[in-house]
PDB file of C-alpha atoms in Angstrom:
ATOM      1  CA  LEU O   1    -159.496 -56.739-177.482  1.00  0.00           C
ATOM      2  CA  SER O   2    -159.613 -56.054-181.166  1.00  0.00           C
ATOM      3  CA  SER O   3    -157.739 -53.439-183.280  1.00  0.00           C
ATOM      4  CA  SER O   4    -160.637 -52.029-184.627  1.00  0.00           C
ATOM      5  CA  ASN O   5    -161.265 -50.569-180.785  1.00  0.00           C
ATOM      6  CA  LEU O   6    -157.947 -48.416-180.742  1.00  0.00           C
ATOM      7  CA  PRO O   7    -158.394 -44.492-182.165  1.00  0.00           C
ATOM      8  CA  ALA O   8    -156.315 -44.241-185.084  1.00  0.00           C
ATOM      9  CA  MET O   9    -152.398 -43.143-184.628  1.00  0.00           C
ATOM     10  CA  GLY O  10    -151.211 -43.195-188.210  1.00  0.00           C
ATOM     11  CA  PHE O  11    -152.150 -41.639-191.190  1.00  0.00           C
ATOM     12  CA  GLU O  12    -155.317 -42.141-193.395  1.00  0.00           C
ATOM     13  CA  LEU O  13    -154.304 -43.904-196.577  1.00  0.00           C
ATOM     14  CA  ALA O  14    -156.754 -41.303-198.303  1.00  0.00           C
ATOM     15  CA  ARG O  15    -154.207 -38.220-197.785  1.00  0.00           C
ATOM     16  CA  PHE O  16    -151.424 -39.968-200.150  1.00  0.00           C
ATOM     17  CA  GLU O  17    -151.414 -40.495-203.455  1.00  0.00           C
ATOM     18  CA  GLY O  18    -151.154 -43.933-205.412  1.00  0.00           C
ATOM     19  CA  GLU O  19    -150.553 -47.184-203.227  1.00  0.00           C
ATOM     20  CA  VAL O  20    -148.820 -47.518-200.158  1.00  0.00           C
ATOM     21  CA  ASP O  21    -146.658 -50.342-199.773  1.00  0.00           C
ATOM     22  CA  GLU O  22    -148.146 -52.474-197.000  1.00  0.00           C
ATOM     23  CA  GLU O  23    -144.551 -52.619-195.592  1.00  0.00           C
ATOM     24  CA  LEU O  24    -145.500 -48.947-194.436  1.00  0.00           C
ATOM     25  CA  ILE O  25    -149.032 -49.651-193.250  1.00  0.00           C
ATOM     26  CA  CYS O  26    -149.353 -49.965-189.307  1.00  0.00           C
ATOM     27  CA  PRO O  27    -151.295 -53.210-188.687  1.00  0.00           C
ATOM     28  CA  ILE O  28    -153.224 -51.801-185.514  1.00  0.00           C
ATOM     29  CA  CYS O  29    -154.803 -48.627-187.199  1.00  0.00           C
ATOM     30  CA  GLY O  30    -154.619 -49.702-190.615  1.00  0.00           C
ATOM     31  CA  GLY O  31    -152.836 -45.876-191.507  1.00  0.00           C
ATOM     32  CA  VAL O  32    -149.581 -44.850-192.877  1.00  0.00           C
ATOM     33  CA  LEU O  33    -147.124 -45.541-190.056  1.00  0.00           C
ATOM     34  CA  ASP O  34    -146.384 -42.399-187.759  1.00  0.00           C
ATOM     35  CA  VAL O  35    -143.488 -42.356-185.844  1.00  0.00           C
ATOM     36  CA  PRO O  36    -142.440 -45.940-186.571  1.00  0.00           C
ATOM     37  CA  VAL O  37    -141.094 -48.517-183.780  1.00  0.00           C
ATOM     38  CA  GLN O  38    -140.702 -52.416-184.351  1.00  0.00           C
ATOM     39  CA  ALA O  39    -141.218 -55.538-181.925  1.00  0.00           C
ATOM     40  CA  PRO O  40    -137.222 -56.741-181.332  1.00  0.00           C
ATOM     41  CA  ASP O  41    -137.943 -60.756-182.050  1.00  0.00           C
ATOM     42  CA  CYS O  42    -140.589 -60.809-184.478  1.00  0.00           C
ATOM     43  CA  GLU O  43    -139.764 -57.409-185.875  1.00  0.00           C
ATOM     44  CA  HIS O  44    -143.365 -56.608-186.563  1.00  0.00           C
ATOM     45  CA  THR O  45    -143.944 -52.430-186.806  1.00  0.00           C
ATOM     46  CA  PHE O  46    -146.449 -50.185-185.499  1.00  0.00           C
ATOM     47  CA  CYS O  47    -147.019 -46.753-184.850  1.00  0.00           C
ATOM     48  CA  SER O  48    -145.800 -45.859-181.419  1.00  0.00           C
ATOM     49  CA  GLY O  49    -149.170 -44.433-180.277  1.00  0.00           C
ATOM     50  CA  CYS O  50    -151.229 -47.480-181.471  1.00  0.00           C
ATOM     51  CA  ILE O  51    -148.394 -49.900-179.918  1.00  0.00           C
ATOM     52  CA  ASP O  52    -148.156 -48.504-176.429  1.00  0.00           C
ATOM     53  CA  GLN O  53    -152.163 -48.177-176.160  1.00  0.00           C
ATOM     54  CA  TRP O  54    -152.354 -51.375-177.378  1.00  0.00           C
ATOM     55  CA  LEU O  55    -149.654 -53.019-174.593  1.00  0.00           C
ATOM     56  CA  ARG O  56    -151.273 -50.941-171.976  1.00  0.00           C
ATOM     57  CA  LEU O  57    -154.105 -53.692-172.419  1.00  0.00           C
ATOM     58  CA  ASN O  58    -152.436 -56.590-173.559  1.00  0.00           C
ATOM     59  CA  PRO O  59    -149.006 -57.278-173.347  1.00  0.00           C
ATOM     60  CA  THR O  60    -148.066 -59.323-176.362  1.00  0.00           C
ATOM     61  CA  CYS O  61    -147.568 -58.579-179.963  1.00  0.00           C
ATOM     62  CA  PRO O  62    -151.000 -58.411-181.779  1.00  0.00           C
ATOM     63  CA  ILE O  63    -149.946 -59.894-184.947  1.00  0.00           C
ATOM     64  CA  ASP O  64    -148.344 -63.340-184.016  1.00  0.00           C
ATOM     65  CA  ARG O  65    -149.505 -62.799-179.730  1.00  0.00           C
ATOM     66  CA  GLN O  66    -145.406 -63.179-178.609  1.00  0.00           C
ATOM     67  CA  PRO O  67    -145.075 -61.400-175.061  1.00  0.00           C
ATOM     68  CA  LEU O  68    -144.236 -57.851-175.810  1.00  0.00           C
ATOM     69  CA  LEU O  69    -143.699 -54.936-173.363  1.00  0.00           C
ATOM     70  CA  SER O  70    -142.891 -51.627-174.365  1.00  0.00           C
ATOM     71  CA  LEU O  71    -139.447 -51.232-172.867  1.00  0.00           C
ATOM     72  CA  HIS O  72    -138.873 -53.741-175.678  1.00  0.00           C
ATOM     73  CA  LEU O  73    -139.502 -51.581-178.139  1.00  0.00           C
ATOM     74  CA  LYS O  74    -137.114 -50.143-180.741  1.00  0.00           C
ATOM     75  CA  PRO O  75    -137.154 -47.640-183.720  1.00  0.00           C
ATOM     76  CA  ALA O  76    -138.240 -48.566-186.663  1.00  0.00           C
ATOM     77  CA  PRO O  77    -135.046 -49.345-189.592  1.00  0.00           C
ATOM     78  CA  ARG O  78    -133.910 -46.588-190.817  1.00  0.00           C
ATOM     79  CA  ILE O  79    -134.816 -47.302-194.625  1.00  0.00           C
ATOM     80  CA  LEU O  80    -138.242 -47.870-193.398  1.00  0.00           C
ATOM     81  CA  ARG O  81    -138.730 -44.314-191.979  1.00  0.00           C
ATOM     82  CA  ASN O  82    -136.665 -43.031-195.072  1.00  0.00           C
ATOM     83  CA  LEU O  83    -139.389 -44.440-197.538  1.00  0.00           C
ATOM     84  CA  LEU O  84    -141.811 -43.009-195.204  1.00  0.00           C
ATOM     85  CA  SER O  85    -140.846 -39.672-195.378  1.00  0.00           C
ATOM     86  CA  ARG O  86    -140.241 -39.620-199.139  1.00  0.00           C
ATOM     87  CA  LEU O  87    -144.293 -40.261-199.569  1.00  0.00           C
ATOM     88  CA  ASP O  88    -146.287 -37.365-200.785  1.00  0.00           C
ATOM     89  CA  VAL O  89    -149.221 -36.556-198.622  1.00  0.00           C
ATOM     90  CA  ALA O  90    -152.106 -34.055-198.610  1.00  0.00           C
ATOM     91  CA  CYS O  91    -151.996 -30.830-195.615  1.00  0.00           C
ATOM     92  CA  ASP O  92    -153.314 -31.632-192.425  1.00  0.00           C
ATOM     93  CA  PHE O  93    -155.770 -28.650-193.798  1.00  0.00           C
ATOM     94  CA  GLN O  94    -157.185 -29.925-196.949  1.00  0.00           C
ATOM     95  CA  GLN O  95    -160.418 -30.255-195.714  1.00  0.00           C
ATOM     96  CA  LEU O  96    -160.592 -26.701-195.283  1.00  0.00           C
ATOM     97  CA  GLY O  97    -158.949 -25.623-198.993  1.00  0.00           C
ATOM     98  CA  CYS O  98    -155.310 -26.268-198.872  1.00  0.00           C
ATOM     99  CA  GLY O  99    -154.444 -28.349-201.701  1.00  0.00           C
ATOM    100  CA  ALA O 100    -150.758 -28.487-200.901  1.00  0.00           C
ATOM    101  CA  ARG O 101    -149.146 -31.771-201.029  1.00  0.00           C
ATOM    102  CA  VAL O 102    -145.795 -32.176-199.224  1.00  0.00           C
ATOM    103  CA  LYS O 103    -143.522 -34.789-198.185  1.00  0.00           C
ATOM    104  CA  LEU O 104    -144.518 -36.446-195.239  1.00  0.00           C
ATOM    105  CA  ALA O 105    -140.661 -35.491-193.818  1.00  0.00           C
ATOM    106  CA  SER O 106    -141.637 -31.686-193.916  1.00  0.00           C
ATOM    107  CA  ALA O 107    -145.789 -32.119-193.347  1.00  0.00           C
ATOM    108  CA  ALA O 108    -145.853 -30.779-189.778  1.00  0.00           C
ATOM    109  CA  GLN O 109    -143.356 -27.503-190.645  1.00  0.00           C
ATOM    110  CA  HIS O 110    -145.892 -27.333-193.691  1.00  0.00           C
ATOM    111  CA  ALA O 111    -148.454 -27.232-191.286  1.00  0.00           C
ATOM    112  CA  ALA O 112    -147.605 -25.285-188.816  1.00  0.00           C
ATOM    113  CA  GLN O 113    -146.994 -22.307-190.950  1.00  0.00           C
ATOM    114  CA  CYS O 114    -150.314 -23.420-193.466  1.00  0.00           C
ATOM    115  CA  GLU O 115    -152.289 -20.185-194.217  1.00  0.00           C
ATOM    116  CA  TYR O 116    -155.684 -22.580-193.588  1.00  0.00           C
ATOM    117  CA  ASN O 117    -154.206 -23.941-190.036  1.00  0.00           C
ATOM    118  CA  PRO O 118    -157.221 -22.361-187.759  1.00  0.00           C
ATOM    119  CA  SER O 119    -154.042 -22.372-185.123  1.00  0.00           C
ATOM    120  CA  ARG O 120    -152.011 -20.685-186.830  1.00  0.00           C
ATOM    121  CA  PRO O 121    -150.417 -17.502-185.149  1.00  0.00           C
ATOM    122  CA  VAL O 122    -151.212 -14.215-186.442  1.00  0.00           C
ATOM    123  CA  PRO O 123    -150.427 -10.667-185.071  1.00  0.00           C
ATOM    124  CA  CYS O 124    -153.510  -8.726-183.202  1.00  0.00           C
ATOM    125  CA  GLY O 125    -155.182  -6.416-185.459  1.00  0.00           C
ATOM    126  CA  SER O 126    -156.287  -3.941-182.651  1.00  0.00           C
ATOM    127  CA  GLY O 127    -152.869  -2.653-181.908  1.00  0.00           C
ATOM    128  CA  CYS O 128    -151.238  -4.901-178.866  1.00  0.00           C
ATOM    129  CA  GLY O 129    -149.125  -6.528-180.897  1.00  0.00           C
ATOM    130  CA  LEU O 130    -149.201  -9.918-179.486  1.00  0.00           C
ATOM    131  CA  MET O 131    -149.317 -12.905-181.809  1.00  0.00           C
ATOM    132  CA  VAL O 132    -152.426 -14.569-181.278  1.00  0.00           C
ATOM    133  CA  PRO O 133    -153.990 -18.186-182.710  1.00  0.00           C
ATOM    134  CA  ARG O 134    -156.314 -16.751-185.597  1.00  0.00           C
ATOM    135  CA  ASP O 135    -159.365 -19.657-183.728  1.00  0.00           C
ATOM    136  CA  GLN O 136    -158.708 -17.245-180.818  1.00  0.00           C
ATOM    137  CA  LEU O 137    -158.999 -13.776-182.468  1.00  0.00           C
ATOM    138  CA  ALA O 138    -162.741 -13.393-182.102  1.00  0.00           C
ATOM    139  CA  GLU O 139    -162.125 -14.029-178.025  1.00  0.00           C
ATOM    140  CA  HIS O 140    -158.735 -11.864-177.784  1.00  0.00           C
ATOM    141  CA  CYS O 141    -159.033  -9.249-175.843  1.00  0.00           C
ATOM    142  CA  CYS O 142    -155.709  -7.072-175.847  1.00  0.00           C
ATOM    143  CA  VAL O 143    -156.218  -5.529-172.355  1.00  0.00           C
ATOM    144  CA  ARG O 144    -156.677  -9.019-170.779  1.00  0.00           C
ATOM    145  CA  ALA O 145    -153.661 -10.556-172.968  1.00  0.00           C
ATOM    146  CA  LEU O 146    -151.474  -7.934-172.082  1.00  0.00           C
ATOM    147  CA  ARG O 147    -152.004  -8.308-168.264  1.00  0.00           C
ATOM    148  CA  LEU O 148    -151.198 -11.429-168.150  1.00  0.00           C
ATOM    149  CA  LEU O 149    -147.875 -10.649-169.921  1.00  0.00           C
ATOM    150  CA  VAL O 150    -146.999  -8.627-167.832  1.00  0.00           C
ATOM    151  CA  ASP O 151    -148.057 -10.105-164.966  1.00  0.00           C
ATOM    152  CA  ASP O 152    -145.872 -13.079-166.139  1.00  0.00           C
ATOM    153  CA  ILE O 153    -142.931 -11.061-166.595  1.00  0.00           C
ATOM    154  CA  GLN O 154    -143.183  -9.699-163.480  1.00  0.00           C
ATOM    155  CA  ALA O 155    -143.322 -12.729-162.021  1.00  0.00           C
ATOM    156  CA  LYS O 156    -140.049 -13.828-163.863  1.00  0.00           C
ATOM    157  CA  ASN O 157    -138.191 -10.571-162.878  1.00  0.00           C
ATOM    158  CA  SER O 158    -138.854 -11.069-159.201  1.00  0.00           C
ATOM    159  CA  LYS O 159    -137.502 -14.586-158.962  1.00  0.00           C
ATOM    160  CA  ILE O 160    -135.053 -13.303-161.477  1.00  0.00           C
ATOM    161  CA  VAL O 161    -133.965 -10.502-158.526  1.00  0.00           C
ATOM    162  CA  SER O 162    -134.724 -12.696-155.649  1.00  0.00           C
ATOM    163  CA  GLN O 163    -132.108 -15.056-157.064  1.00  0.00           C
ATOM    164  CA  LEU O 164    -129.635 -11.922-157.782  1.00  0.00           C
ATOM    165  CA  ARG O 165    -130.264 -11.514-153.970  1.00  0.00           C
ATOM    166  CA  CYS O 166    -129.483 -14.108-152.528  1.00  0.00           C
ATOM    167  CA  GLU O 167    -126.450 -14.700-154.285  1.00  0.00           C
ATOM    168  CA  GLN O 168    -125.243 -10.846-153.241  1.00  0.00           C
ATOM    169  CA  ALA O 169    -125.812 -12.554-149.639  1.00  0.00           C
ATOM    170  CA  GLU O 170    -123.492 -15.427-150.520  1.00  0.00           C
ATOM    171  CA  LEU O 171    -120.888 -13.454-152.125  1.00  0.00           C
ATOM    172  CA  ARG O 172    -120.379 -10.562-148.921  1.00  0.00           C
ATOM    173  CA  GLN O 173    -120.245 -13.710-146.784  1.00  0.00           C
ATOM    174  CA  ALA O 174    -117.571 -14.870-148.642  1.00  0.00           C
ATOM    175  CA  VAL O 175    -116.068 -11.857-149.006  1.00  0.00           C
ATOM    176  CA  HIS O 176    -116.114 -11.188-145.158  1.00  0.00           C
ATOM    177  CA  ASP O 177    -114.603 -15.241-144.463  1.00  0.00           C
ATOM    178  CA  LEU O 178    -111.664 -13.860-146.484  1.00  0.00           C
ATOM    179  CA  ARG O 179    -111.074 -10.761-145.068  1.00  0.00           C
ATOM    180  CA  ARG O 180    -111.039 -12.298-141.606  1.00  0.00           C
ATOM    181  CA  GLN O 181    -109.365 -14.868-142.782  1.00  0.00           C
ATOM    182  CA  LEU O 182    -106.329 -12.435-144.236  1.00  0.00           C
ATOM    183  CA  LEU O 183    -106.571 -10.074-140.792  1.00  0.00           C
ATOM    184  CA  SER O 184    -105.870 -13.414-138.864  1.00  0.00           C
ATOM    185  CA  ALA O 185    -102.531 -14.473-140.777  1.00  0.00           C
ATOM    186  CA  GLY O 186    -101.686 -10.936-140.288  1.00  0.00           C
ATOM    187  CA  ILE O 187    -101.955  -9.534-143.806  1.00  0.00           C
ATOM    188  CA  SER O 188    -104.121  -6.115-144.315  1.00  0.00           C
ATOM    189  CA  PRO O 189    -106.810  -6.409-146.474  1.00  0.00           C
ATOM    190  CA  PRO O 190    -107.731  -4.326-149.389  1.00  0.00           C
ATOM    191  CA  ALA O 191    -109.950  -1.420-149.037  1.00  0.00           C
ATOM    192  CA  PRO O 192    -113.565  -2.933-150.215  1.00  0.00           C
ATOM    193  CA  LEU O 193    -114.854  -1.559-153.904  1.00  0.00           C
ATOM    194  CA  PRO O 194    -116.783   1.185-154.074  1.00  0.00           C
ATOM    195  CA  SER O 195    -120.069   0.288-154.542  1.00  0.00           C
ATOM    196  CA  ARG O 196    -122.259   0.416-157.943  1.00  0.00           C
ATOM    197  CA  SER O 197    -125.448  -0.650-159.664  1.00  0.00           C
ATOM    198  CA  ALA O 198    -125.343  -4.365-160.121  1.00  0.00           C
ATOM    199  CA  LEU O 199    -127.196  -4.246-163.090  1.00  0.00           C
ATOM    200  CA  PRO O 200    -128.467  -1.915-166.275  1.00  0.00           C
ATOM    201  CA  SER O 201    -132.354  -1.950-166.710  1.00  0.00           C
ATOM    202  CA  ALA O 202    -132.766  -4.823-168.913  1.00  0.00           C
ATOM    203  CA  ALA O 203    -135.973  -3.498-171.073  1.00  0.00           C
ATOM    204  CA  GLY O 204    -135.036  -0.587-171.299  1.00  0.00           C
ATOM    205  CA  ASP O 205    -130.977  -0.163-172.061  1.00  0.00           C
ATOM    206  CA  ASP O 206    -129.825   0.497-175.364  1.00  0.00           C
ATOM    207  CA  SER O 207    -126.432   0.950-174.353  1.00  0.00           C
ATOM    208  CA  MET O 208    -126.377  -2.837-174.425  1.00  0.00           C
ATOM    209  CA  ALA O 209    -126.691  -2.566-178.006  1.00  0.00           C
ATOM    210  CA  GLY O 210    -122.812  -1.425-178.469  1.00  0.00           C
ATOM    211  CA  ASP O 211    -120.974  -2.753-175.244  1.00  0.00           C
ATOM    212  CA  GLU O 212    -119.819  -5.781-175.811  1.00  0.00           C
ATOM    213  CA  SER O 213    -119.600  -6.973-172.584  1.00  0.00           C
ATOM    214  CA  LEU O 214    -123.054  -6.031-171.468  1.00  0.00           C
ATOM    215  CA  GLN O 215    -124.041  -7.847-174.178  1.00  0.00           C
ATOM    216  CA  LEU O 216    -121.878 -11.357-173.652  1.00  0.00           C
ATOM    217  CA  ALA O 217    -123.593 -10.909-169.875  1.00  0.00           C
ATOM    218  CA  TRP O 218    -127.028 -11.176-171.722  1.00  0.00           C
ATOM    219  CA  ALA O 219    -126.110 -13.830-173.521  1.00  0.00           C
ATOM    220  CA  ARG O 220    -125.135 -16.423-171.039  1.00  0.00           C
ATOM    221  CA  SER O 221    -128.276 -15.825-169.384  1.00  0.00           C
ATOM    222  CA  LEU O 222    -129.498 -17.781-172.397  1.00  0.00           C
ATOM    223  CA  ARG O 223    -128.650 -21.480-172.342  1.00  0.00           C
ATOM    224  CA  LEU O 224    -126.247 -22.541-175.163  1.00  0.00           C
ATOM    225  CA  ALA O 225    -127.388 -24.599-177.923  1.00  0.00           C
ATOM    226  CA  ARG O 226    -126.155 -28.093-180.593  1.00  0.00           C
ATOM    227  CA  VAL O 227    -127.424 -27.701-183.580  1.00  0.00           C
ATOM    228  CA  ALA O 228    -127.883 -31.605-184.814  1.00  0.00           C
ATOM    229  CA  ARG O 229    -129.569 -30.526-188.328  1.00  0.00           C
ATOM    230  CA  TRP O 230    -128.331 -27.736-190.251  1.00  0.00           C
ATOM    231  CA  GLY O 231    -130.328 -28.776-193.027  1.00  0.00           C
ATOM    232  CA  GLY O 232    -133.479 -28.414-191.163  1.00  0.00           C
ATOM    233  CA  VAL O 233    -132.487 -24.424-190.837  1.00  0.00           C
ATOM    234  CA  ILE O 234    -135.520 -22.059-192.457  1.00  0.00           C
ATOM    235  CA  SER O 235    -133.688 -20.054-194.593  1.00  0.00           C
ATOM    236  CA  THR O 236    -136.534 -17.688-195.905  1.00  0.00           C
ATOM    237  CA  PRO O 237    -138.790 -17.474-192.415  1.00  0.00           C
ATOM    238  CA  ASP O 238    -141.996 -15.542-192.666  1.00  0.00           C
ATOM    239  CA  LEU O 239    -143.259 -12.532-190.983  1.00  0.00           C
ATOM    240  CA  VAL O 240    -145.131 -14.630-188.466  1.00  0.00           C
ATOM    241  CA  LEU O 241    -142.276 -16.933-187.400  1.00  0.00           C
ATOM    242  CA  GLN O 242    -140.211 -13.920-187.170  1.00  0.00           C
ATOM    243  CA  ALA O 243    -142.215 -12.322-185.026  1.00  0.00           C
ATOM    244  CA  VAL O 244    -142.577 -15.179-182.934  1.00  0.00           C
ATOM    245  CA  VAL O 245    -138.597 -15.152-182.366  1.00  0.00           C
ATOM    246  CA  ARG O 246    -138.570 -11.784-182.075  1.00  0.00           C
ATOM    247  CA  ARG O 247    -140.983 -11.973-179.223  1.00  0.00           C
ATOM    248  CA  SER O 248    -139.125 -14.857-177.640  1.00  0.00           C
ATOM    249  CA  LEU O 249    -136.028 -12.489-177.434  1.00  0.00           C
ATOM    250  CA  ALA O 250    -137.792  -9.408-176.209  1.00  0.00           C
ATOM    251  CA  GLU O 251    -139.195 -11.044-173.103  1.00  0.00           C
ATOM    252  CA  THR O 252    -135.034 -11.999-172.244  1.00  0.00           C
ATOM    253  CA  GLY O 253    -134.612  -8.876-171.600  1.00  0.00           C
ATOM    254  CA  CYS O 254    -133.082  -7.969-175.019  1.00  0.00           C
ATOM    255  CA  PRO O 255    -132.631  -4.458-175.380  1.00  0.00           C
ATOM    256  CA  SER O 256    -135.463  -2.836-178.514  1.00  0.00           C
ATOM    257  CA  ARG O 257    -131.987  -1.466-180.888  1.00  0.00           C
ATOM    258  CA  LEU O 258    -129.966  -4.863-180.373  1.00  0.00           C
ATOM    259  CA  LEU O 259    -132.872  -6.794-181.263  1.00  0.00           C
ATOM    260  CA  THR O 260    -134.058  -5.090-184.551  1.00  0.00           C
ATOM    261  CA  GLU O 261    -130.427  -5.005-185.609  1.00  0.00           C
ATOM    262  CA  LEU O 262    -130.495  -8.829-184.815  1.00  0.00           C
ATOM    263  CA  MET O 263    -133.699  -9.524-186.295  1.00  0.00           C
ATOM    264  CA  ASP O 264    -132.565  -8.097-189.668  1.00  0.00           C
ATOM    265  CA  ARG O 265    -130.422 -11.019-189.478  1.00  0.00           C
ATOM    266  CA  ALA O 266    -132.593 -13.857-189.114  1.00  0.00           C
ATOM    267  CA  HIS O 267    -133.513 -14.153-193.261  1.00  0.00           C
ATOM    268  CA  GLU O 268    -130.937 -15.682-195.508  1.00  0.00           C
ATOM    269  CA  ARG O 269    -130.082 -12.231-197.301  1.00  0.00           C
ATOM    270  CA  GLY O 270    -129.035 -11.058-193.642  1.00  0.00           C
ATOM    271  CA  TRP O 271    -126.363 -13.891-193.235  1.00  0.00           C
ATOM    272  CA  PRO O 272    -122.831 -13.806-193.969  1.00  0.00           C
ATOM    273  CA  ASP O 273    -121.908 -15.375-197.229  1.00  0.00           C
ATOM    274  CA  GLY O 274    -120.394 -18.220-195.441  1.00  0.00           C
ATOM    275  CA  VAL O 275    -124.523 -19.087-194.445  1.00  0.00           C
ATOM    276  CA  ALA O 276    -126.602 -16.861-197.261  1.00  0.00           C
ATOM    277  CA  SER O 277    -127.075 -19.922-199.483  1.00  0.00           C
ATOM    278  CA  LEU O 278    -127.742 -23.561-199.693  1.00  0.00           C
ATOM    279  CA  GLU O 279    -124.768 -24.064-201.974  1.00  0.00           C
ATOM    280  CA  GLN O 280    -122.287 -22.751-199.098  1.00  0.00           C
ATOM    281  CA  ARG O 281    -124.084 -23.915-196.235  1.00  0.00           C
ATOM    282  CA  GLN O 282    -123.315 -27.188-197.423  1.00  0.00           C
ATOM    283  CA  THR O 283    -119.589 -25.867-198.322  1.00  0.00           C
ATOM    284  CA  ASN O 284    -118.836 -24.925-194.823  1.00  0.00           C
ATOM    285  CA  ARG O 285    -120.940 -27.169-193.017  1.00  0.00           C
ATOM    286  CA  ARG O 286    -118.129 -28.627-190.839  1.00  0.00           C
ATOM    287  CA  GLN O 287    -117.115 -25.106-189.643  1.00  0.00           C
ATOM    288  CA  TYR O 288    -120.510 -24.523-187.943  1.00  0.00           C
ATOM    289  CA  ASP O 289    -119.504 -26.918-185.440  1.00  0.00           C
ATOM    290  CA  SER O 290    -117.260 -24.177-183.836  1.00  0.00           C
ATOM    291  CA  TYR O 291    -119.548 -21.455-183.074  1.00  0.00           C
ATOM    292  CA  VAL O 292    -120.729 -20.563-179.843  1.00  0.00           C
ATOM    293  CA  ILE O 293    -124.447 -21.111-180.300  1.00  0.00           C
ATOM    294  CA  ARG O 294    -127.273 -19.936-178.030  1.00  0.00           C
ATOM    295  CA  ARG O 295    -131.594 -21.195-177.644  1.00  0.00           C
ATOM    296  CA  VAL O 296    -133.887 -18.520-178.291  1.00  0.00           C
ATOM    297  CA  PRO O 297    -135.982 -19.540-175.494  1.00  0.00           C
ATOM    298  CA  GLY O 298    -138.745 -22.112-176.307  1.00  0.00           C
ATOM    299  CA  LYS O 299    -138.157 -21.824-179.966  1.00  0.00           C
ATOM    300  CA  GLN O 300    -136.630 -23.673-182.578  1.00  0.00           C
ATOM    301  CA  ALA O 301    -134.186 -20.758-183.047  1.00  0.00           C
ATOM    302  CA  VAL O 302    -130.672 -20.394-181.954  1.00  0.00           C
ATOM    303  CA  LEU O 303    -128.632 -16.910-181.879  1.00  0.00           C
ATOM    304  CA  LEU O 304    -125.139 -16.475-182.981  1.00  0.00           C
ATOM    305  CA  LEU O 305    -123.684 -13.387-181.262  1.00  0.00           C
ATOM    306  CA  ALA O 306    -120.396 -11.831-182.516  1.00  0.00           C
ATOM    307  CA  CYS O 307    -119.258 -10.997-179.445  1.00  0.00           C
ATOM    308  CA  GLU O 308    -119.056 -15.066-178.541  1.00  0.00           C
ATOM    309  CA  ASN O 309    -117.914 -15.738-182.153  1.00  0.00           C
ATOM    310  CA  ARG O 310    -114.877 -13.647-182.722  1.00  0.00           C
ATOM    311  CA  HIS O 311    -112.653 -16.871-183.459  1.00  0.00           C
ATOM    312  CA  MET O 312    -114.801 -17.452-186.402  1.00  0.00           C
ATOM    313  CA  PRO O 313    -113.771 -16.143-190.171  1.00  0.00           C
ATOM    314  CA  PRO O 314    -115.438 -12.758-191.285  1.00  0.00           C
ATOM    315  CA  GLY O 315    -117.340 -14.700-193.406  1.00  0.00           C
ATOM    316  CA  LEU O 316    -119.174 -16.723-191.163  1.00  0.00           C
ATOM    317  CA  MET O 317    -120.115 -13.837-188.842  1.00  0.00           C
ATOM    318  CA  LEU O 318    -121.564 -10.276-188.938  1.00  0.00           C
ATOM    319  CA  GLU O 319    -122.273  -8.305-186.274  1.00  0.00           C
ATOM    320  CA  PRO O 320    -123.945  -7.911-183.844  1.00  0.00           C
ATOM    321  CA  GLY O 321    -124.753 -11.558-184.877  1.00  0.00           C
ATOM    322  CA  ILE O 322    -127.282 -13.611-186.631  1.00  0.00           C
ATOM    323  CA  VAL O 323    -130.287 -15.638-186.177  1.00  0.00           C
ATOM    324  CA  MET O 324    -131.442 -18.632-187.409  1.00  0.00           C
ATOM    325  CA  ILE O 325    -134.678 -20.242-187.234  1.00  0.00           C
ATOM    326  CA  PHE O 326    -135.247 -23.927-187.575  1.00  0.00           C
ATOM    327  CA  ALA O 327    -137.695 -26.836-188.380  1.00  0.00           C
ATOM    328  CA  HIS O 328    -136.319 -28.672-185.974  1.00  0.00           C
ATOM    329  CA  GLY O 329    -132.429 -30.147-184.787  1.00  0.00           C
ATOM    330  CA  VAL O 330    -132.080 -27.216-181.664  1.00  0.00           C
ATOM    331  CA  GLU O 331    -130.804 -29.030-179.408  1.00  0.00           C
TER     332      GLU O 331
END
């Protein structure tokens, strides 16, 4: 087996300015290391994808032929990863016209937002309001796409309704059992509460925007999150990123008025003073660990609602809350 028979996993050398240290080059593909991992004994370093493919066919180190399995691999040392992250690299879409050169650490973030990225989501110009990959606009059909979206929302709603009915049945049975136990103990149980609508219409009831209890109920339908890297925040997200997050929040049932107010605070110019600048974020970083944070489903973005963060100082929270979009670091 020859390393030349394997597809390249690393970054092409031609994309980098100047000479790249040979310690940063994968000996399998000959490119700059991508997700570098290291053999534990000989300490040879490879692209994760390259060495995984190699070891599927030959369980030895490709340099010195010592026995090696994938489970023995460990992440490359931090100093090597730091050196890689500081390299200047041409954009993935250089051949399509982008002349940007960015640090390798931020190359993926740049590529996702690059105006030359053919898969970059853009708003449909025909009126449906959906975000569509640019290279799929020609085949995009508003009616078909909206029908699929409605079908997906209906399926999710049906699943939620089914779960709520099961929970309601369990609660009724539990109440029935408790009343029976009270009667058997000679205690007169209280009269049952009058019935009422269990839930407001999630999509259309804007009363939630001003009702803290309903905001809390909606917020608790979202997963709690943790921000591992506050430095990964995109403090000035473009309109495309904001539109993607807006759509994801809308699909959770966030009412339109509350959604508008929250998205007005998705940019640093709408954040409270203690978050609104890089200097303030560095100064107040330790206090951010006290936030109650909700994950925007499927996105590297979080929601900090005022109703869940009354314990935070005024300079770190605004009504009704703020949205923060990240390049990475949301768990």
